[in-house]
Amino acid sequence: MKVTLISIPVQDQQKALQFYTEKLGFIIKKDAPLDGGNRWITLVSPEWQDGPELLLEPAPLHFEPSKIYQEALMKAGIPYTQFDVDNVEAEYERLIKLNVDFSVKPTEMGTLKFAVFNDTCGNNIQIVENL
């Protein structure tokens, strides 16, 4: 058994697509129309194109429990998910230059360094570097 798809709820698929590709650097793997004006959009890391796909899921628009959960995580400052990076400081500096809003600046905790940013689509995302 292996993980092939990770879903992240987004409030606006097009806005999320722009953020995740233009600012975070993911690349589009699949983009297919679905009923109701939604799309099946999956992204992959350019460094691991055969790795797990990130689905930009429009669930908060159509499923109230998803919206409530997403809003509760955001209000509590809890990241929805995490992305590993080689260097948190360098990624933080790169994203700051692209006007990405961080709620937690690079912070060391034990054997890792992390930072948390707002993906503009309803989620806090954590980046992590293993030290």
PDB file of C-alpha atoms in Angstrom:
ATOM      1  CA  MET A   1       0.000   0.000   0.000  1.00  0.00           C
ATOM      2  CA  LYS A   2       1.252   3.504  -0.763  1.00  0.00           C
ATOM      3  CA  VAL A   3      -0.035   7.066  -0.773  1.00  0.00           C
ATOM      4  CA  THR A   4      -0.704   8.373  -4.273  1.00  0.00           C
ATOM      5  CA  LEU A   5      -3.093  11.293  -3.679  1.00  0.00           C
ATOM      6  CA  ILE A   6      -3.394  13.884  -0.914  1.00  0.00           C
ATOM      7  CA  SER A   7      -6.428  16.161  -0.902  1.00  0.00           C
ATOM      8  CA  ILE A   8      -6.322  19.742   0.351  1.00  0.00           C
ATOM      9  CA  PRO A   9      -9.562  21.735   0.640  1.00  0.00           C
ATOM     10  CA  VAL A  10      -9.538  25.028  -1.242  1.00  0.00           C
ATOM     11  CA  GLN A  11     -12.162  27.744  -1.368  1.00  0.00           C
ATOM     12  CA  ASP A  12     -11.311  28.773  -4.944  1.00  0.00           C
ATOM     13  CA  GLN A  13      -9.705  26.247  -7.278  1.00  0.00           C
ATOM     14  CA  GLN A  14      -8.363  28.791  -9.775  1.00  0.00           C
ATOM     15  CA  LYS A  15      -6.836  30.966  -7.064  1.00  0.00           C
ATOM     16  CA  ALA A  16      -5.334  27.855  -5.450  1.00  0.00           C
ATOM     17  CA  LEU A  17      -3.950  26.682  -8.792  1.00  0.00           C
ATOM     18  CA  GLN A  18      -2.211  30.014  -9.308  1.00  0.00           C
ATOM     19  CA  PHE A  19      -0.800  30.078  -5.763  1.00  0.00           C
ATOM     20  CA  TYR A  20       0.423  26.490  -5.734  1.00  0.00           C
ATOM     21  CA  THR A  21       2.012  26.689  -9.197  1.00  0.00           C
ATOM     22  CA  GLU A  22       3.249  30.283  -9.435  1.00  0.00           C
ATOM     23  CA  LYS A  23       4.394  30.772  -5.840  1.00  0.00           C
ATOM     24  CA  LEU A  24       5.071  27.287  -4.485  1.00  0.00           C
ATOM     25  CA  GLY A  25       6.353  25.842  -7.761  1.00  0.00           C
ATOM     26  CA  PHE A  26       4.184  22.723  -8.076  1.00  0.00           C
ATOM     27  CA  ILE A  27       3.354  21.564 -11.596  1.00  0.00           C
ATOM     28  CA  ILE A  28       0.017  20.431 -13.004  1.00  0.00           C
ATOM     29  CA  LYS A  29      -0.378  16.668 -13.386  1.00  0.00           C
ATOM     30  CA  LYS A  30      -4.115  16.555 -14.204  1.00  0.00           C
ATOM     31  CA  ASP A  31      -6.715  19.218 -14.910  1.00  0.00           C
ATOM     32  CA  ALA A  32     -10.083  17.872 -16.031  1.00  0.00           C
ATOM     33  CA  PRO A  33     -13.549  19.446 -15.866  1.00  0.00           C
ATOM     34  CA  LEU A  34     -16.142  18.010 -13.475  1.00  0.00           C
ATOM     35  CA  ASP A  35     -19.841  18.686 -12.958  1.00  0.00           C
ATOM     36  CA  GLY A  36     -20.912  21.971 -11.425  1.00  0.00           C
ATOM     37  CA  GLY A  37     -17.985  23.987 -12.766  1.00  0.00           C
ATOM     38  CA  ASN A  38     -15.466  22.141 -10.608  1.00  0.00           C
ATOM     39  CA  ARG A  39     -12.235  20.591 -11.854  1.00  0.00           C
ATOM     40  CA  TRP A  40     -10.100  17.585 -10.974  1.00  0.00           C
ATOM     41  CA  ILE A  41      -6.800  19.401 -10.480  1.00  0.00           C
ATOM     42  CA  THR A  42      -3.780  17.523  -9.201  1.00  0.00           C
ATOM     43  CA  LEU A  43      -0.283  18.886  -8.783  1.00  0.00           C
ATOM     44  CA  VAL A  44       3.101  17.282  -8.211  1.00  0.00           C
ATOM     45  CA  SER A  45       6.493  18.410  -7.047  1.00  0.00           C
ATOM     46  CA  PRO A  46       8.824  19.160  -9.965  1.00  0.00           C
ATOM     47  CA  GLU A  47      11.471  17.202  -8.033  1.00  0.00           C
ATOM     48  CA  TRP A  48       9.234  14.124  -7.637  1.00  0.00           C
ATOM     49  CA  GLN A  49       6.877  14.030 -10.606  1.00  0.00           C
ATOM     50  CA  ASP A  50       6.015  10.368 -10.020  1.00  0.00           C
ATOM     51  CA  GLY A  51       5.364  11.014  -6.323  1.00  0.00           C
ATOM     52  CA  PRO A  52       2.060  11.706  -4.564  1.00  0.00           C
ATOM     53  CA  GLU A  53      -0.365  14.078  -6.260  1.00  0.00           C
ATOM     54  CA  LEU A  54      -1.884  17.044  -4.415  1.00  0.00           C
ATOM     55  CA  LEU A  55      -5.597  17.385  -5.211  1.00  0.00           C
ATOM     56  CA  LEU A  56      -7.035  20.919  -5.001  1.00  0.00           C
ATOM     57  CA  GLU A  57     -10.382  19.837  -3.562  1.00  0.00           C
ATOM     58  CA  PRO A  58     -13.331  22.297  -3.708  1.00  0.00           C
ATOM     59  CA  ALA A  59     -15.012  20.554  -0.741  1.00  0.00           C
ATOM     60  CA  PRO A  60     -15.507  23.697   1.407  1.00  0.00           C
ATOM     61  CA  LEU A  61     -17.858  25.029  -1.267  1.00  0.00           C
ATOM     62  CA  HIS A  62     -20.072  21.934  -1.349  1.00  0.00           C
ATOM     63  CA  PHE A  63     -19.731  20.161   1.992  1.00  0.00           C
ATOM     64  CA  GLU A  64     -20.417  22.230   5.113  1.00  0.00           C
ATOM     65  CA  PRO A  65     -18.484  19.963   7.542  1.00  0.00           C
ATOM     66  CA  SER A  66     -15.372  20.428   5.406  1.00  0.00           C
ATOM     67  CA  LYS A  67     -15.804  24.192   5.496  1.00  0.00           C
ATOM     68  CA  ILE A  68     -16.289  24.187   9.298  1.00  0.00           C
ATOM     69  CA  TYR A  69     -13.210  21.981   9.798  1.00  0.00           C
ATOM     70  CA  GLN A  70     -11.080  24.136   7.506  1.00  0.00           C
ATOM     71  CA  GLU A  71     -12.186  27.346   9.241  1.00  0.00           C
ATOM     72  CA  ALA A  72     -11.536  25.849  12.710  1.00  0.00           C
ATOM     73  CA  LEU A  73      -7.991  24.810  11.758  1.00  0.00           C
ATOM     74  CA  MET A  74      -7.295  28.261  10.331  1.00  0.00           C
ATOM     75  CA  LYS A  75      -8.680  30.049  13.387  1.00  0.00           C
ATOM     76  CA  ALA A  76      -6.573  27.858  15.711  1.00  0.00           C
ATOM     77  CA  GLY A  77      -3.471  28.450  13.581  1.00  0.00           C
ATOM     78  CA  ILE A  78      -3.054  24.737  12.911  1.00  0.00           C
ATOM     79  CA  PRO A  79      -1.500  23.760   9.567  1.00  0.00           C
ATOM     80  CA  TYR A  80      -3.683  21.633   7.311  1.00  0.00           C
ATOM     81  CA  THR A  81      -0.642  19.838   5.919  1.00  0.00           C
ATOM     82  CA  GLN A  82       3.129  20.012   5.670  1.00  0.00           C
ATOM     83  CA  PHE A  83       5.650  20.135   2.846  1.00  0.00           C
ATOM     84  CA  ASP A  84       9.267  19.137   3.353  1.00  0.00           C
ATOM     85  CA  VAL A  85      11.949  21.503   2.060  1.00  0.00           C
ATOM     86  CA  ASP A  86      15.741  21.310   2.006  1.00  0.00           C
ATOM     87  CA  ASN A  87      16.179  24.722   3.637  1.00  0.00           C
ATOM     88  CA  VAL A  88      13.362  26.471   5.529  1.00  0.00           C
ATOM     89  CA  GLU A  89      15.237  29.804   5.737  1.00  0.00           C
ATOM     90  CA  ALA A  90      15.846  29.915   1.977  1.00  0.00           C
ATOM     91  CA  GLU A  91      12.259  28.916   1.172  1.00  0.00           C
ATOM     92  CA  TYR A  92      10.929  31.473   3.660  1.00  0.00           C
ATOM     93  CA  GLU A  93      13.012  34.240   2.029  1.00  0.00           C
ATOM     94  CA  ARG A  94      11.924  33.163  -1.474  1.00  0.00           C
ATOM     95  CA  LEU A  95       8.242  33.127  -0.516  1.00  0.00           C
ATOM     96  CA  ILE A  96       8.396  36.423   1.408  1.00  0.00           C
ATOM     97  CA  LYS A  97       9.644  38.052  -1.823  1.00  0.00           C
ATOM     98  CA  LEU A  98       6.505  36.642  -3.517  1.00  0.00           C
ATOM     99  CA  ASN A  99       4.312  38.264  -0.816  1.00  0.00           C
ATOM    100  CA  VAL A 100       3.378  35.012   0.910  1.00  0.00           C
ATOM    101  CA  ASP A 101       2.028  35.721   4.409  1.00  0.00           C
ATOM    102  CA  PHE A 102       3.727  33.754   7.209  1.00  0.00           C
ATOM    103  CA  SER A 103       2.127  33.369  10.645  1.00  0.00           C
ATOM    104  CA  VAL A 104       5.188  31.545  12.019  1.00  0.00           C
ATOM    105  CA  LYS A 105       8.678  32.585  10.950  1.00  0.00           C
ATOM    106  CA  PRO A 106      11.405  29.922  10.707  1.00  0.00           C
ATOM    107  CA  THR A 107      11.659  28.283  14.114  1.00  0.00           C
ATOM    108  CA  GLU A 108      13.858  25.456  15.356  1.00  0.00           C
ATOM    109  CA  MET A 109      12.302  22.730  17.478  1.00  0.00           C
ATOM    110  CA  GLY A 110      14.451  19.750  18.334  1.00  0.00           C
ATOM    111  CA  THR A 111      15.681  18.111  15.153  1.00  0.00           C
ATOM    112  CA  LEU A 112      13.661  20.230  12.755  1.00  0.00           C
ATOM    113  CA  LYS A 113      13.044  23.772  11.582  1.00  0.00           C
ATOM    114  CA  PHE A 114       9.589  24.880  10.448  1.00  0.00           C
ATOM    115  CA  ALA A 115       7.560  27.885   9.311  1.00  0.00           C
ATOM    116  CA  VAL A 116       3.827  28.324   8.627  1.00  0.00           C
ATOM    117  CA  PHE A 117       2.180  30.333   5.846  1.00  0.00           C
ATOM    118  CA  ASN A 118      -1.323  31.115   4.562  1.00  0.00           C
ATOM    119  CA  ASP A 119      -2.093  29.552   1.173  1.00  0.00           C
ATOM    120  CA  THR A 120      -4.740  32.263   0.439  1.00  0.00           C
ATOM    121  CA  CYS A 121      -7.339  29.515  -0.044  1.00  0.00           C
ATOM    122  CA  GLY A 122      -8.296  28.802   3.569  1.00  0.00           C
ATOM    123  CA  ASN A 123      -5.325  26.840   4.857  1.00  0.00           C
ATOM    124  CA  ASN A 124      -2.221  27.218   6.958  1.00  0.00           C
ATOM    125  CA  ILE A 125       0.608  25.211   5.439  1.00  0.00           C
ATOM    126  CA  GLN A 126       3.751  24.196   7.311  1.00  0.00           C
ATOM    127  CA  ILE A 127       7.144  23.808   5.668  1.00  0.00           C
ATOM    128  CA  VAL A 128       9.661  21.614   7.480  1.00  0.00           C
ATOM    129  CA  GLU A 129      13.388  20.982   7.279  1.00  0.00           C
ATOM    130  CA  ASN A 130      14.964  18.045   9.080  1.00  0.00           C
ATOM    131  CA  LEU A 131      18.167  19.246  10.738  1.00  0.00           C
TER     132      LEU A 131
END
